[in-house]
PDB file of C-alpha atoms in Angstrom:
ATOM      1  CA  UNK A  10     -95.266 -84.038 168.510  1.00 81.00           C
ATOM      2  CA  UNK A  11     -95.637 -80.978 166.740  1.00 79.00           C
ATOM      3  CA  UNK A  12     -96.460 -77.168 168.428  1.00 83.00           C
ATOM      4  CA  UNK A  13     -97.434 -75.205 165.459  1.00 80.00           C
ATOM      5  CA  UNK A  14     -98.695 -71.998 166.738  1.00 79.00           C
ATOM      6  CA  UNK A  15    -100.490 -69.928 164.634  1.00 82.00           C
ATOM      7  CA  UNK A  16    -101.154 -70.947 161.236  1.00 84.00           C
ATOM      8  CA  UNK A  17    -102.785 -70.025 158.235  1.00 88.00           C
ATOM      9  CA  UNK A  18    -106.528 -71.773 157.794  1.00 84.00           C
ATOM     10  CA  UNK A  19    -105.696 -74.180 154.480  1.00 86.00           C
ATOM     11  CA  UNK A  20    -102.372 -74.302 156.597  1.00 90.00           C
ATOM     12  CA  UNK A  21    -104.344 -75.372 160.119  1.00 87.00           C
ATOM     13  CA  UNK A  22    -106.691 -77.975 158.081  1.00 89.00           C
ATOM     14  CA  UNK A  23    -103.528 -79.669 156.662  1.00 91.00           C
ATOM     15  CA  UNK A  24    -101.925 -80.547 160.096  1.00 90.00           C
ATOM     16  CA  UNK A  25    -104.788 -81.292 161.809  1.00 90.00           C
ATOM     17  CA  UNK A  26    -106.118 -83.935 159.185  1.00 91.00           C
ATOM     18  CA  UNK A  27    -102.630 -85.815 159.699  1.00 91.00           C
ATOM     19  CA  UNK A  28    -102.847 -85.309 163.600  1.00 92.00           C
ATOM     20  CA  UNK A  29    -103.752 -88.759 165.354  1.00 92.00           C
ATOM     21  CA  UNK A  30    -104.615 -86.235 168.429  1.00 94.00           C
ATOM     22  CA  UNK A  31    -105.055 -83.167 168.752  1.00 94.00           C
ATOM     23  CA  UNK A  32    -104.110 -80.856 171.870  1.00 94.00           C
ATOM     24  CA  UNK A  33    -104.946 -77.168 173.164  1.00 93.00           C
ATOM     25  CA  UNK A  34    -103.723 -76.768 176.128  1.00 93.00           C
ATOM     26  CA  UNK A  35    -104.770 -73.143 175.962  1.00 91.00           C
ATOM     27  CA  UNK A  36    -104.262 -70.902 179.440  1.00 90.00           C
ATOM     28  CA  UNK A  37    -106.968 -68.255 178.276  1.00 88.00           C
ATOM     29  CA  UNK A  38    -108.972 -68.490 175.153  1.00 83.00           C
ATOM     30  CA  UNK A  39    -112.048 -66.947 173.572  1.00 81.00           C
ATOM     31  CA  UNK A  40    -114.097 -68.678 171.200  1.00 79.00           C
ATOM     32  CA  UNK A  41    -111.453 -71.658 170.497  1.00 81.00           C
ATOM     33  CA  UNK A  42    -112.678 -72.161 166.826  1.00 85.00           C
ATOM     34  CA  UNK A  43    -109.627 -75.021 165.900  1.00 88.00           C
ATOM     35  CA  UNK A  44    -111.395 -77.504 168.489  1.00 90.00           C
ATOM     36  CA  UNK A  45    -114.440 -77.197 166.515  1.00 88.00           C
ATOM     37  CA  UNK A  46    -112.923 -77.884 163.452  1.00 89.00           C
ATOM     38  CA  UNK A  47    -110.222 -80.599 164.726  1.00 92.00           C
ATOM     39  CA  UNK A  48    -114.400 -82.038 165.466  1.00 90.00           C
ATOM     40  CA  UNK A  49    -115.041 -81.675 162.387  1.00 89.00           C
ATOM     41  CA  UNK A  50    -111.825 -83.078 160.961  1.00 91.00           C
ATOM     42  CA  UNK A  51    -112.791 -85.887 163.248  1.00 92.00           C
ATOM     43  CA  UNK A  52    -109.863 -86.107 165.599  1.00 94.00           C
ATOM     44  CA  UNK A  53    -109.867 -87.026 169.324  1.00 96.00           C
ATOM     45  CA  UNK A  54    -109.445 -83.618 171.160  1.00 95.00           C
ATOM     46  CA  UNK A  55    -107.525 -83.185 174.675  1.00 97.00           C
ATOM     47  CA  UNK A  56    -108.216 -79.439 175.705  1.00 96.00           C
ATOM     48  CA  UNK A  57    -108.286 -77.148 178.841  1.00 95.00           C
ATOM     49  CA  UNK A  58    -111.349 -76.116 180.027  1.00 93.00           C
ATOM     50  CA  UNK A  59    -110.582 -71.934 179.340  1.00 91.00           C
ATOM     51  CA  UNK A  60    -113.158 -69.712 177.660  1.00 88.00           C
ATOM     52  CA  UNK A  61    -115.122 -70.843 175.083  1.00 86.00           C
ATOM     53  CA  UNK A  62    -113.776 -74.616 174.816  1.00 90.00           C
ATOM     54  CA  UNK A  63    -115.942 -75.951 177.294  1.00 87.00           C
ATOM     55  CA  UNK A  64    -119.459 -74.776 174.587  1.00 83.00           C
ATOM     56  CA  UNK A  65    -117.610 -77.416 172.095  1.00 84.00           C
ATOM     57  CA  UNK A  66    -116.708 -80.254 174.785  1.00 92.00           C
ATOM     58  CA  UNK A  67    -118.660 -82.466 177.364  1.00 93.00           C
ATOM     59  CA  UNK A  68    -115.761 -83.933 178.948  1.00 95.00           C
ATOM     60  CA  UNK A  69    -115.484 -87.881 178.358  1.00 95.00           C
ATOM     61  CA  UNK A  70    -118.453 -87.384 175.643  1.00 96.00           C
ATOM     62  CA  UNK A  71    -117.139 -85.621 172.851  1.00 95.00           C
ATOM     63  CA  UNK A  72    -113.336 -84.655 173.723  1.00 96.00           C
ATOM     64  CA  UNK A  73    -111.447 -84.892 177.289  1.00 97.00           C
ATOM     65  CA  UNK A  74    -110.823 -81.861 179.433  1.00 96.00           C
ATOM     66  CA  UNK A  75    -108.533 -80.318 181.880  1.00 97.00           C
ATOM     67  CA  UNK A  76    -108.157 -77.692 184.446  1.00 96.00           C
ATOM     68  CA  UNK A  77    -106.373 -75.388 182.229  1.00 94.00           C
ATOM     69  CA  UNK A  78    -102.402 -74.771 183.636  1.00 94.00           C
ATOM     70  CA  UNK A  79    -102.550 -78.519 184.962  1.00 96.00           C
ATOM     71  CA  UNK A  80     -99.613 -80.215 183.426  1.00 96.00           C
ATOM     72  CA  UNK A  81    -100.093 -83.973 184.540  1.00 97.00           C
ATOM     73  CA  UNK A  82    -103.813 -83.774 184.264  1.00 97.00           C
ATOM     74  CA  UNK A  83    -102.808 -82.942 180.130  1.00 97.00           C
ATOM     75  CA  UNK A  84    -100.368 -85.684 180.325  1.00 97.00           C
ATOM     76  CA  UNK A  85    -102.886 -88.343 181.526  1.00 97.00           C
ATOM     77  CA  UNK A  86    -105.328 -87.370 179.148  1.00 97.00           C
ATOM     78  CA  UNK A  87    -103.238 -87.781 176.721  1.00 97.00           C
ATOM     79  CA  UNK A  88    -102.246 -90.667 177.363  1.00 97.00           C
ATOM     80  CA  UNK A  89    -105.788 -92.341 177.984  1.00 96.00           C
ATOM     81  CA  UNK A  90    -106.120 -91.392 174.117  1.00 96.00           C
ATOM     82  CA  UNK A  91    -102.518 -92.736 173.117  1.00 95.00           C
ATOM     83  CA  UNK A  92    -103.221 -95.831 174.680  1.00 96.00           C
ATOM     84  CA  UNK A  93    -106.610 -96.627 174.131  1.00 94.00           C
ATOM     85  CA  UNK A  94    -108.112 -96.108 170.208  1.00 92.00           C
ATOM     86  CA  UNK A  95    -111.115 -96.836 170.926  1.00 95.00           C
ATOM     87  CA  UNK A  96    -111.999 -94.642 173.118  1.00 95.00           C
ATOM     88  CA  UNK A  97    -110.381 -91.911 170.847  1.00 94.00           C
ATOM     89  CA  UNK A  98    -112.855 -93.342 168.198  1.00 94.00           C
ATOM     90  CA  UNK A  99    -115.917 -93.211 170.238  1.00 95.00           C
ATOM     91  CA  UNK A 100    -114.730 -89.383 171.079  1.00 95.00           C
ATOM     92  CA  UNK A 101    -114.755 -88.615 167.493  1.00 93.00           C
ATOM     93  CA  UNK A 102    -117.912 -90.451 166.585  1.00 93.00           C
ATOM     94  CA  UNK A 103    -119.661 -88.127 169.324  1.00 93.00           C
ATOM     95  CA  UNK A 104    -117.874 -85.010 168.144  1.00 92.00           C
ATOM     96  CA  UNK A 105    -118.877 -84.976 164.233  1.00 88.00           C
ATOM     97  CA  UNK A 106    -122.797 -85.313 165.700  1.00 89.00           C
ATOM     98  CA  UNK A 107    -122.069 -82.583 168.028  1.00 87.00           C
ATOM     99  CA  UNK A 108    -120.300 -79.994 165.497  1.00 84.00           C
ATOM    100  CA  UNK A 109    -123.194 -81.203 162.628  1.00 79.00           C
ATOM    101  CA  UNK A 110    -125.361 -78.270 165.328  1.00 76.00           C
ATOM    102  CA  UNK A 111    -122.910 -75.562 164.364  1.00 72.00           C
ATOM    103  CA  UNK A 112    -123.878 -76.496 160.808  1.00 70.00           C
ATOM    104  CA  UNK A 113    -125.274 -72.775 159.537  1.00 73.00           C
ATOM    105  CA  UNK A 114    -128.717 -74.708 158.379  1.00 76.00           C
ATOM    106  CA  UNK A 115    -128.897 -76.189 161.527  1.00 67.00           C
ATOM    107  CA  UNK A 116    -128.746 -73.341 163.529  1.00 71.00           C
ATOM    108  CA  UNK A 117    -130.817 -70.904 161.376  1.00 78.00           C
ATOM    109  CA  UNK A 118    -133.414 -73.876 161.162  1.00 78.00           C
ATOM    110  CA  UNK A 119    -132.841 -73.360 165.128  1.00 78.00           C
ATOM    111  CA  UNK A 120    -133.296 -69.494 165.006  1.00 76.00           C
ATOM    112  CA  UNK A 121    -136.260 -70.137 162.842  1.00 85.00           C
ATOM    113  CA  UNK A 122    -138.014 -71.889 165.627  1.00 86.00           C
ATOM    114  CA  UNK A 123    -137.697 -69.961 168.320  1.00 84.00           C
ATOM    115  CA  UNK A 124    -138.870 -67.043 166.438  1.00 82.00           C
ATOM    116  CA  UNK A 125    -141.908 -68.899 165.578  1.00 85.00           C
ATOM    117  CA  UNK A 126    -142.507 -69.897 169.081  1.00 85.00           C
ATOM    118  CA  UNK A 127    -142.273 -66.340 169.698  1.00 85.00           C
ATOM    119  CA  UNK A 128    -144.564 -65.156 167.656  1.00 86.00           C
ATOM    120  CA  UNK A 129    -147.440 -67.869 168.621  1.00 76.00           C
TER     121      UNK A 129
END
């Protein structure tokens, strides 16, 4: 187990492509950009369910969630992941589709239709 903290982003990339898991237990958090990219890295995720976490996970889908300050609800999710792979790799399989629609050509291509839509 390794808390890192903050990190540079080459830094950040570097740990979390080694990380067989990886946590953010966050208590308050904005956007929460490094569970996007652990997605992309394609590791399982275990996060709390503060700020903007919950856009990037559908609990049981695409990562596992938890009330955010809840200790042993962290723990067992954690564990799930620890002691069952495959359900870590079916996690990640569903993640790397999900972050492909933060893809910038995705979500202009996106943009681009509703603004057509708009004009019709």
């Amino acid at each position: 187990v390794f808390i890192l903290g903050s990190l540079k982003q080459q830094e950040l990339f570097r740990w979390i492509s080694h990380a067989d898991i990886v946590v953010v237990p966050s208590l308050s958090e904005g956007f929460g950009i490094v569970v996007g990219e652990s997605m992309a890295l394609e590791k399982p995720i275990v996060a709390t369910n503060s700020g903007g976490i919950s856009d990037f996970i559908e609990d049981g889908v695409d990562g596992l969630m938890v009330e955010a300050g809840n200790a042993e609800e962290l723990q067992d999710k954690i564990s799930v992941l620890l002691h069952n792979p495959k359900t870590g790799i079916k996690l990640q399989e569903n993640a790397i589709i999900k972050v492909l629609k933060f893809d910038i050509a995705h979500s202009a291509a996106k943009h681009m239709e509703l603004y057509k839509k708009l004009i019709d």
